[in-house]
Amino acid sequence: PVYTTMYKEHPEEKMLACQYMGPKTMVVNSVPKPMITAPKDAIVKITHCTVCGSDLHMYAGDLDSAMKKGDIMGHEAIGFVDDVGPEVKNVEKGDRVIILPVVATNPSKEMEGMWGHRLSGIFGYTQLTGGYPGNQAEYCRVPNADLILVKAPKKGVSPEQLLANADVTTTAWHGNELAEVGKGHVVGVWGCGPVGLSIAKLALFRGAKKVYAVDPDPRRLEIAESFGCIGVNVREHPDVSDYILRQEPHGLDKGIEASGFRSAQSWIQTTMRAIGAEGDQSDTVSHVIKATRKGGNIALIGDFFFTTNQFPIGALMEKAITLRGGQLYAQKSKGNMILHSCSHTKVSLTYAFSLFALPFLYKFEDLLWGDTDFRPLDDFENIPEMYKLQFEHGMPGGLKAIMATPFGRSLGK
């Protein structure tokens, strides 16, 4: 159980944290440092964090109604264990750890009212997912630490590699699992941000024959093409499903949507979202359904929250397509990647587990969409500017920033 989503505040000590203060307004403020609040808690002293593409939904203001002013942001971070509760068994003070983004318990009655059930909580990701303070901060309280913290080597693995495993790579694997991507498949991935690019590269790793990477950003498409994907620029091919079907008359075996509810392309969907007639766009999903073959599989990894209009339910049903979505199963994806990497490489299972998590990402880096995901290190205090640059696709030298806290900077690379 999670006794409370909020942490017990230290009576004297403070920390820096990135707080949501309104649409397009992130501010680094001094706030009380967290303390052990429940017996299974750990406190992690953050060294590095980053901005997830899904954080931009909140930055843009699309989820303002689900936010509270002052919410601490972020769910992708690494650091060192600073303190543990009396019932924590698997980690101890001084361990270097990855913080997985998903918390098993979510007390949100709003989510239960919307969807009929409560799903997992997520650090720093709206009141709908529990209102847990995030880890774009100098410290993070981690409830149920034995489930959420993954030990990492203290040396020999860069912050970039570890951060890629906090959310990006596990989510990418989850997307491939949902779509059941395997040997010989023709795959389409809509959205070429860090997660979409990781999905595409892992699809090739799992044996896909072809991967079509769909995005309006030429720079992202160039990256996708560099590791073997077929880039499709939606600005050049607005009827992208028709274009893909001209290349693949039988359709895609697997389609994966990795862009989310804000990626409206048509003026109809853009207008309906603007006037509040719908919450989520269905343009990308409609194209995925049309481009996917009869009996194919589709996975929704890009975030969707509300309702949409003009959804092609007829095509989905008549083509006998299997459509799956869902929050990241972080712990499951981590374990599955260990087993898959062992069965498809020369790494032994024992050695894999001795490396704690995702061995092929460290010993077979050519298989991973990796460090070019991140621009060079920047100071944590500059994270509000990184939100703006990432939102505007203006990040120099990469797609997202890796932010070093003062503690992280004191340790060096």
Tab-separated table of C-alpha atoms in Angstrom:
chain	number	residue	atom	x	y	z
A	1	PRO	CA	0.000	0.000	0.000
A	2	VAL	CA	0.921	3.672	-0.377
A	3	TYR	CA	-0.001	5.437	2.825
A	4	THR	CA	-0.012	8.864	1.205
A	5	THR	CA	0.999	10.283	-2.146
A	6	MET	CA	2.480	13.364	-0.510
A	7	TYR	CA	5.710	13.221	1.415
A	8	LYS	CA	6.481	14.262	4.962
A	9	GLU	CA	8.302	17.594	4.738
A	10	HIS	CA	11.617	18.130	6.436
A	11	PRO	CA	11.128	20.856	9.053
A	12	GLU	CA	14.318	22.711	8.104
A	13	GLU	CA	16.081	21.412	4.989
A	14	LYS	CA	15.140	22.613	1.509
A	15	MET	CA	15.729	21.453	-2.056
A	16	LEU	CA	15.360	22.831	-5.563
A	17	ALA	CA	12.404	21.480	-7.555
A	18	CYS	CA	10.737	22.222	-10.885
A	19	GLN	CA	7.141	23.231	-10.222
A	20	TYR	CA	4.148	23.644	-12.505
A	21	MET	CA	2.794	27.164	-12.045
A	22	GLY	CA	0.447	27.272	-15.051
A	23	PRO	CA	0.497	26.663	-18.816
A	24	LYS	CA	4.001	27.153	-20.234
A	25	THR	CA	5.202	28.252	-16.809
A	26	MET	CA	7.667	25.959	-15.088
A	27	VAL	CA	9.663	27.464	-12.236
A	28	VAL	CA	12.575	26.144	-10.158
A	29	ASN	CA	11.788	26.947	-6.538
A	30	SER	CA	13.113	26.064	-3.105
A	31	VAL	CA	10.713	23.650	-1.384
A	32	PRO	CA	10.893	21.400	1.699
A	33	LYS	CA	13.012	18.291	1.252
A	34	PRO	CA	11.124	14.964	1.532
A	35	MET	CA	11.542	12.622	4.470
A	36	ILE	CA	10.736	8.938	4.922
A	37	THR	CA	6.953	8.938	5.111
A	38	ALA	CA	6.105	5.218	5.131
A	39	PRO	CA	8.042	2.051	6.077
A	40	LYS	CA	8.741	0.981	2.471
A	41	ASP	CA	9.923	4.418	1.300
A	42	ALA	CA	13.331	5.427	0.053
A	43	ILE	CA	14.691	8.911	-0.471
A	44	VAL	CA	16.813	9.281	-3.609
A	45	LYS	CA	19.282	12.118	-4.047
A	46	ILE	CA	18.894	12.935	-7.747
A	47	THR	CA	21.971	13.330	-9.939
A	48	HIS	CA	20.308	13.644	-13.356
A	49	CYS	CA	16.812	14.006	-14.757
A	50	THR	CA	15.151	14.862	-18.042
A	51	VAL	CA	11.893	16.116	-19.543
A	52	CYS	CA	9.652	13.427	-21.006
A	53	GLY	CA	7.686	14.186	-24.155
A	54	SER	CA	4.536	13.492	-22.164
A	55	ASP	CA	5.515	16.257	-19.707
A	56	LEU	CA	4.905	18.635	-22.598
A	57	HIS	CA	1.161	17.886	-22.447
A	58	MET	CA	1.127	19.610	-19.082
A	59	TYR	CA	3.503	22.349	-20.183
A	60	ALA	CA	1.176	23.145	-23.101
A	61	GLY	CA	-1.761	23.531	-20.727
A	62	ASP	CA	-3.812	20.664	-22.147
A	63	LEU	CA	-4.032	19.017	-18.726
A	64	ASP	CA	-4.297	22.197	-16.667
A	65	SER	CA	-7.573	21.042	-15.094
A	66	ALA	CA	-5.753	17.988	-13.704
A	67	MET	CA	-2.864	20.014	-12.232
A	68	LYS	CA	-2.353	21.923	-9.006
A	69	LYS	CA	-0.205	25.013	-8.886
A	70	GLY	CA	3.095	24.003	-7.337
A	71	ASP	CA	3.037	20.351	-8.449
A	72	ILE	CA	6.604	18.999	-8.655
A	73	MET	CA	7.226	17.676	-12.164
A	74	GLY	CA	9.110	14.754	-13.668
A	75	HIS	CA	9.268	10.962	-13.876
A	76	GLU	CA	12.644	10.256	-15.524
A	77	ALA	CA	15.562	10.422	-13.096
A	78	ILE	CA	18.528	8.609	-11.611
A	79	GLY	CA	20.478	9.140	-8.423
A	80	PHE	CA	21.797	7.613	-5.204
A	81	VAL	CA	19.778	6.267	-2.301
A	82	ASP	CA	20.013	8.744	0.558
A	83	ASP	CA	17.766	7.028	3.116
A	84	VAL	CA	15.508	3.975	3.397
A	85	GLY	CA	12.540	2.998	5.502
A	86	PRO	CA	12.674	0.056	7.938
A	87	GLU	CA	10.865	-2.351	5.559
A	88	VAL	CA	13.022	-1.732	2.445
A	89	LYS	CA	15.006	-4.871	1.601
A	90	ASN	CA	16.549	-4.577	-1.883
A	91	VAL	CA	18.356	-1.246	-1.806
A	92	GLU	CA	20.443	0.553	0.770
A	93	LYS	CA	21.961	3.949	1.333
A	94	GLY	CA	24.641	4.691	-1.269
A	95	ASP	CA	23.206	2.511	-4.068
A	96	ARG	CA	23.054	4.114	-7.511
A	97	VAL	CA	19.533	3.626	-8.861
A	98	ILE	CA	17.167	4.202	-11.741
A	99	ILE	CA	13.743	5.413	-10.615
A	100	LEU	CA	11.059	3.665	-12.674
A	101	PRO	CA	8.230	6.091	-13.507
A	102	VAL	CA	5.190	4.038	-12.486
A	103	VAL	CA	3.861	3.705	-8.935
A	104	ALA	CA	1.594	0.721	-8.330
A	105	THR	CA	-1.017	2.544	-6.257
A	106	ASN	CA	-3.183	5.457	-7.371
A	107	PRO	CA	-5.790	6.953	-5.035
A	108	SER	CA	-7.320	9.162	-7.766
A	109	LYS	CA	-11.099	9.035	-7.544
A	110	GLU	CA	-11.231	11.272	-10.631
A	111	MET	CA	-9.613	8.549	-12.725
A	112	GLU	CA	-11.964	5.934	-11.346
A	113	GLY	CA	-14.908	8.170	-12.212
A	114	MET	CA	-13.669	8.719	-15.778
A	115	TRP	CA	-12.587	5.202	-16.657
A	116	GLY	CA	-14.283	2.906	-14.146
A	117	HIS	CA	-11.012	1.881	-12.500
A	118	ARG	CA	-7.933	3.398	-10.968
A	119	LEU	CA	-4.734	2.746	-12.877
A	120	SER	CA	-1.146	3.070	-11.759
A	121	GLY	CA	0.245	6.286	-10.372
A	122	ILE	CA	3.093	8.157	-12.066
A	123	PHE	CA	5.629	10.501	-10.509
A	124	GLY	CA	5.016	14.174	-11.262
A	125	TYR	CA	2.210	13.535	-13.733
A	126	THR	CA	-1.094	15.220	-12.854
A	127	GLN	CA	-3.567	14.589	-10.081
A	128	LEU	CA	-5.216	11.945	-12.288
A	129	THR	CA	-2.248	9.647	-11.723
A	130	GLY	CA	-2.080	10.236	-7.992
A	131	GLY	CA	-0.454	13.614	-7.603
A	132	TYR	CA	2.878	12.082	-6.596
A	133	PRO	CA	5.643	14.707	-6.342
A	134	GLY	CA	8.007	14.156	-9.246
A	135	ASN	CA	11.762	13.779	-9.545
A	136	GLN	CA	12.731	16.930	-11.424
A	137	ALA	CA	14.142	17.896	-8.070
A	138	GLU	CA	17.198	17.425	-5.879
A	139	TYR	CA	15.469	14.679	-3.869
A	140	CYS	CA	12.573	12.307	-4.482
A	141	ARG	CA	10.535	10.249	-2.069
A	142	VAL	CA	9.983	6.803	-3.638
A	143	PRO	CA	7.141	4.752	-2.133
A	144	ASN	CA	7.412	0.949	-2.354
A	145	ALA	CA	11.080	1.399	-3.175
A	146	ASP	CA	11.758	-2.309	-3.695
A	147	LEU	CA	9.368	-2.308	-6.662
A	148	ILE	CA	10.368	1.017	-8.183
A	149	LEU	CA	14.144	1.362	-7.754
A	150	VAL	CA	16.537	-0.573	-9.995
A	151	LYS	CA	20.152	-0.858	-8.910
A	152	ALA	CA	22.712	0.432	-11.383
A	153	PRO	CA	26.496	0.076	-11.600
A	154	LYS	CA	28.173	2.908	-9.744
A	155	LYS	CA	30.772	3.271	-12.501
A	156	GLY	CA	31.106	2.502	-16.180
A	157	VAL	CA	27.574	3.439	-17.283
A	158	SER	CA	26.848	7.017	-18.343
A	159	PRO	CA	23.927	9.100	-17.059
A	160	GLU	CA	22.567	9.149	-20.620
A	161	GLN	CA	22.360	5.366	-20.740
A	162	LEU	CA	20.732	5.077	-17.345
A	163	LEU	CA	18.200	7.808	-18.066
A	164	ALA	CA	17.260	6.076	-21.314
A	165	ASN	CA	16.259	3.096	-19.178
A	166	ALA	CA	14.138	5.060	-16.720
A	167	ASP	CA	11.236	5.442	-19.141
A	168	VAL	CA	12.162	5.751	-22.832
A	169	THR	CA	13.501	2.283	-23.556
A	170	THR	CA	11.105	0.410	-21.267
A	171	THR	CA	8.157	2.236	-22.850
A	172	ALA	CA	9.511	1.420	-26.311
A	173	TRP	CA	9.763	-2.245	-25.428
A	174	HIS	CA	6.239	-2.142	-23.984
A	175	GLY	CA	4.971	-0.706	-27.281
A	176	ASN	CA	6.598	-3.522	-29.235
A	177	GLU	CA	5.114	-6.052	-26.842
A	178	LEU	CA	1.602	-4.616	-27.165
A	179	ALA	CA	1.847	-4.724	-30.957
A	180	GLU	CA	3.471	-8.185	-30.846
A	181	VAL	CA	6.310	-7.137	-33.156
A	182	GLY	CA	8.450	-10.027	-34.318
A	183	LYS	CA	10.547	-11.519	-37.070
A	184	GLY	CA	9.617	-10.577	-40.630
A	185	HIS	CA	6.965	-8.009	-39.729
A	186	VAL	CA	6.361	-4.731	-41.532
A	187	VAL	CA	5.878	-2.066	-38.877
A	188	GLY	CA	4.750	1.564	-38.875
A	189	VAL	CA	5.593	3.948	-36.027
A	190	TRP	CA	3.745	7.276	-35.829
A	191	GLY	CA	5.833	9.816	-33.902
A	192	CYS	CA	9.640	9.988	-33.878
A	193	GLY	CA	10.412	11.536	-30.544
A	194	PRO	CA	12.767	9.628	-28.230
A	195	VAL	CA	10.154	6.959	-27.471
A	196	GLY	CA	9.071	6.560	-31.104
A	197	LEU	CA	12.655	6.283	-32.283
A	198	SER	CA	13.365	3.710	-29.573
A	199	ILE	CA	10.262	1.761	-30.632
A	200	ALA	CA	11.488	1.753	-34.221
A	201	LYS	CA	14.984	0.621	-33.353
A	202	LEU	CA	13.795	-2.082	-30.982
A	203	ALA	CA	11.342	-3.289	-33.658
A	204	LEU	CA	14.318	-3.859	-35.939
A	205	PHE	CA	16.140	-5.569	-33.084
A	206	ARG	CA	13.166	-7.907	-32.618
A	207	GLY	CA	13.402	-8.931	-36.277
A	208	ALA	CA	11.065	-6.578	-38.163
A	209	LYS	CA	11.675	-6.664	-41.920
A	210	LYS	CA	10.773	-3.002	-42.472
A	211	VAL	CA	9.926	-0.095	-40.196
A	212	TYR	CA	8.180	3.023	-41.517
A	213	ALA	CA	8.867	6.039	-39.287
A	214	VAL	CA	6.191	8.742	-39.592
A	215	ASP	CA	6.779	12.318	-38.411
A	216	PRO	CA	6.680	15.918	-39.695
A	217	ASP	CA	10.177	16.751	-38.399
A	218	PRO	CA	12.923	16.172	-41.037
A	219	ARG	CA	15.636	15.994	-38.384
A	220	ARG	CA	13.882	13.182	-36.549
A	221	LEU	CA	13.244	11.325	-39.790
A	222	GLU	CA	16.922	11.624	-40.662
A	223	ILE	CA	17.788	9.960	-37.355
A	224	ALA	CA	15.289	7.159	-38.021
A	225	GLU	CA	16.710	6.596	-41.491
A	226	SER	CA	20.234	6.477	-40.094
A	227	PHE	CA	19.523	3.173	-38.354
A	228	GLY	CA	17.503	1.577	-41.136
A	229	CYS	CA	13.957	2.920	-41.022
A	230	ILE	CA	11.975	4.257	-43.970
A	231	GLY	CA	11.120	7.874	-43.195
A	232	VAL	CA	7.686	9.260	-44.092
A	233	ASN	CA	7.241	13.027	-43.801
A	234	VAL	CA	3.582	13.778	-43.124
A	235	ARG	CA	4.016	17.308	-44.471
A	236	GLU	CA	4.932	15.798	-47.834
A	237	HIS	CA	2.397	12.964	-47.533
A	238	PRO	CA	-0.584	14.280	-45.517
A	239	ASP	CA	-2.641	11.231	-46.544
A	240	VAL	CA	0.030	9.105	-44.935
A	241	SER	CA	-2.016	5.888	-44.752
A	242	ASP	CA	-2.695	6.006	-48.497
A	243	TYR	CA	0.992	6.623	-49.141
A	244	ILE	CA	2.036	3.645	-47.023
A	245	LEU	CA	-0.551	1.417	-48.702
A	246	ARG	CA	0.915	2.318	-52.073
A	247	GLN	CA	4.244	1.014	-50.782
A	248	GLU	CA	2.721	-1.924	-48.922
A	249	PRO	CA	-0.537	-2.963	-50.669
A	250	HIS	CA	-1.245	-5.646	-48.063
A	251	GLY	CA	-0.777	-3.113	-45.258
A	252	LEU	CA	1.362	-2.976	-42.165
A	253	ASP	CA	1.524	-6.024	-39.948
A	254	LYS	CA	1.912	-3.823	-36.881
A	255	GLY	CA	1.091	-0.151	-36.311
A	256	ILE	CA	2.248	1.795	-33.255
A	257	GLU	CA	0.977	5.267	-32.327
A	258	ALA	CA	3.660	7.114	-30.338
A	259	SER	CA	2.667	10.759	-30.733
A	260	GLY	CA	-0.439	11.172	-28.552
A	261	PHE	CA	-3.590	13.167	-28.148
A	262	ARG	CA	-2.226	16.579	-29.191
A	263	SER	CA	-1.000	15.501	-32.653
A	264	ALA	CA	-3.974	16.659	-34.696
A	265	GLN	CA	-3.246	17.010	-38.417
A	266	SER	CA	-6.598	17.826	-40.042
A	267	TRP	CA	-8.336	21.156	-39.654
A	268	ILE	CA	-11.429	19.302	-38.404
A	269	GLN	CA	-9.633	17.670	-35.493
A	270	THR	CA	-7.653	20.831	-34.741
A	271	THR	CA	-10.862	22.866	-34.610
A	272	MET	CA	-12.741	20.370	-32.451
A	273	ARG	CA	-9.927	20.318	-29.921
A	274	ALA	CA	-9.712	24.118	-29.946
A	275	ILE	CA	-13.425	24.602	-29.202
A	276	GLY	CA	-13.551	21.798	-26.642
A	277	ALA	CA	-15.700	19.467	-28.750
A	278	GLU	CA	-13.207	16.679	-28.056
A	279	GLY	CA	-10.228	16.150	-25.795
A	280	ASP	CA	-8.123	13.818	-27.924
A	281	GLN	CA	-7.379	13.902	-31.653
A	282	SER	CA	-7.991	10.770	-33.732
A	283	ASP	CA	-6.085	11.704	-36.908
A	284	THR	CA	-3.033	9.580	-36.225
A	285	VAL	CA	-5.008	6.603	-34.921
A	286	SER	CA	-7.266	6.739	-38.000
A	287	HIS	CA	-4.250	6.590	-40.290
A	288	VAL	CA	-2.739	3.724	-38.305
A	289	ILE	CA	-5.977	1.728	-38.570
A	290	LYS	CA	-6.297	2.345	-42.295
A	291	ALA	CA	-2.663	1.436	-43.006
A	292	THR	CA	-2.706	-1.760	-40.915
A	293	ARG	CA	-3.601	-4.996	-42.671
A	294	LYS	CA	-6.603	-7.198	-41.945
A	295	GLY	CA	-5.928	-9.139	-38.769
A	296	GLY	CA	-3.019	-6.891	-37.834
A	297	ASN	CA	-2.065	-5.406	-34.477
A	298	ILE	CA	-2.049	-1.814	-33.254
A	299	ALA	CA	-0.543	-0.391	-30.057
A	300	LEU	CA	-1.310	3.027	-28.584
A	301	ILE	CA	1.709	4.314	-26.664
A	302	GLY	CA	1.237	8.060	-27.210
A	303	ASP	CA	-0.875	9.377	-24.329
A	304	PHE	CA	-4.637	9.567	-24.738
A	305	PHE	CA	-6.867	10.692	-21.874
A	306	PHE	CA	-10.346	11.757	-22.884
A	307	THR	CA	-12.718	11.255	-25.851
A	308	THR	CA	-12.474	11.775	-29.577
A	309	ASN	CA	-14.770	12.183	-32.586
A	310	GLN	CA	-14.693	10.592	-36.038
A	311	PHE	CA	-13.035	7.455	-34.737
A	312	PRO	CA	-13.094	4.750	-37.474
A	313	ILE	CA	-14.680	2.063	-35.346
A	314	GLY	CA	-16.077	0.362	-38.431
A	315	ALA	CA	-12.660	-0.183	-40.000
A	316	LEU	CA	-11.266	-1.387	-36.677
A	317	MET	CA	-14.009	-3.982	-36.321
A	318	GLU	CA	-14.364	-5.110	-39.934
A	319	LYS	CA	-10.614	-5.515	-40.465
A	320	ALA	CA	-10.388	-7.719	-37.350
A	321	ILE	CA	-7.592	-5.588	-35.955
A	322	THR	CA	-6.342	-6.125	-32.415
A	323	LEU	CA	-5.961	-2.743	-30.695
A	324	ARG	CA	-4.145	-2.481	-27.366
A	325	GLY	CA	-2.928	0.365	-25.208
A	326	GLY	CA	-1.943	0.956	-21.645
A	327	GLN	CA	0.440	2.576	-19.245
A	328	LEU	CA	3.974	1.264	-19.152
A	329	TYR	CA	4.440	-2.005	-17.272
A	330	ALA	CA	7.875	-0.851	-16.170
A	331	GLN	CA	8.834	-3.808	-13.997
A	332	LYS	CA	7.549	-6.352	-16.530
A	333	SER	CA	9.218	-4.649	-19.498
A	334	LYS	CA	12.529	-4.559	-17.660
A	335	GLY	CA	12.430	-8.317	-17.030
A	336	ASN	CA	11.238	-9.194	-20.531
A	337	MET	CA	14.089	-7.240	-22.086
A	338	ILE	CA	16.578	-9.227	-20.014
A	339	LEU	CA	15.178	-12.538	-21.269
A	340	HIS	CA	14.885	-11.385	-24.890
A	341	SER	CA	18.387	-9.963	-24.987
A	342	CYS	CA	19.794	-13.205	-23.599
A	343	SER	CA	17.973	-15.352	-26.162
A	344	HIS	CA	18.973	-13.125	-29.098
A	345	THR	CA	22.589	-12.318	-28.145
A	346	LYS	CA	25.575	-14.122	-26.642
A	347	VAL	CA	24.980	-12.684	-23.173
A	348	SER	CA	24.254	-15.363	-20.557
A	349	LEU	CA	21.226	-15.092	-18.305
A	350	THR	CA	23.420	-15.075	-15.198
A	351	TYR	CA	25.555	-12.270	-16.589
A	352	ALA	CA	22.447	-10.372	-17.639
A	353	PHE	CA	20.958	-10.381	-14.183
A	354	SER	CA	24.335	-9.507	-12.669
A	355	LEU	CA	24.157	-6.298	-14.705
A	356	PHE	CA	20.786	-5.684	-12.985
A	357	ALA	CA	18.478	-4.715	-15.800
A	358	LEU	CA	18.951	-4.173	-19.499
A	359	PRO	CA	22.266	-5.717	-20.511
A	360	PHE	CA	22.021	-5.471	-24.260
A	361	LEU	CA	21.688	-1.730	-23.919
A	362	TYR	CA	25.105	-1.577	-22.297
A	363	LYS	CA	27.029	-4.319	-24.072
A	364	PHE	CA	25.288	-3.982	-27.421
A	365	GLU	CA	24.846	-0.240	-27.706
A	366	ASP	CA	24.531	-0.451	-31.482
A	367	LEU	CA	21.098	-1.968	-30.865
A	368	LEU	CA	19.866	1.037	-28.909
A	369	TRP	CA	18.604	4.445	-29.893
A	370	GLY	CA	21.000	5.948	-27.394
A	371	ASP	CA	23.009	8.930	-26.342
A	372	THR	CA	22.127	11.133	-29.329
A	373	ASP	CA	18.706	11.286	-27.707
A	374	PHE	CA	20.238	13.798	-25.299
A	375	ARG	CA	22.000	17.074	-25.896
A	376	PRO	CA	25.110	17.746	-23.776
A	377	LEU	CA	24.641	18.065	-20.027
A	378	ASP	CA	22.944	21.186	-18.780
A	379	ASP	CA	22.348	22.559	-15.307
A	380	PHE	CA	19.172	21.519	-13.522
A	381	GLU	CA	18.410	25.149	-12.751
A	382	ASN	CA	17.860	25.725	-16.499
A	383	ILE	CA	15.080	23.166	-16.809
A	384	PRO	CA	12.306	25.729	-17.521
A	385	GLU	CA	14.191	26.759	-20.675
A	386	MET	CA	14.605	23.100	-21.636
A	387	TYR	CA	10.824	22.663	-21.485
A	388	LYS	CA	10.440	25.532	-23.943
A	389	LEU	CA	13.128	24.263	-26.327
A	390	GLN	CA	11.804	20.718	-26.303
A	391	PHE	CA	8.219	21.885	-26.807
A	392	GLU	CA	9.283	23.931	-29.840
A	393	HIS	CA	11.467	21.130	-31.291
A	394	GLY	CA	14.359	23.525	-30.897
A	395	MET	CA	16.709	21.485	-28.726
A	396	PRO	CA	20.253	21.937	-30.064
A	397	GLY	CA	22.330	18.795	-30.342
A	398	GLY	CA	19.606	16.288	-29.516
A	399	LEU	CA	15.912	15.782	-28.820
A	400	LYS	CA	15.841	16.273	-25.065
A	401	ALA	CA	18.092	17.685	-22.376
A	402	ILE	CA	19.819	15.802	-19.603
A	403	MET	CA	19.833	17.975	-16.518
A	404	ALA	CA	22.466	17.617	-13.790
A	405	THR	CA	21.601	18.700	-10.272
A	406	PRO	CA	24.244	20.430	-8.163
A	407	PHE	CA	24.986	17.025	-6.598
A	408	GLY	CA	25.225	15.414	-10.032
A	409	ARG	CA	27.603	18.121	-11.244
A	410	SER	CA	29.804	17.577	-8.204
A	411	LEU	CA	30.287	13.948	-9.276
A	412	GLY	CA	31.265	14.808	-12.850
A	413	LYS	CA	30.263	12.742	-15.905
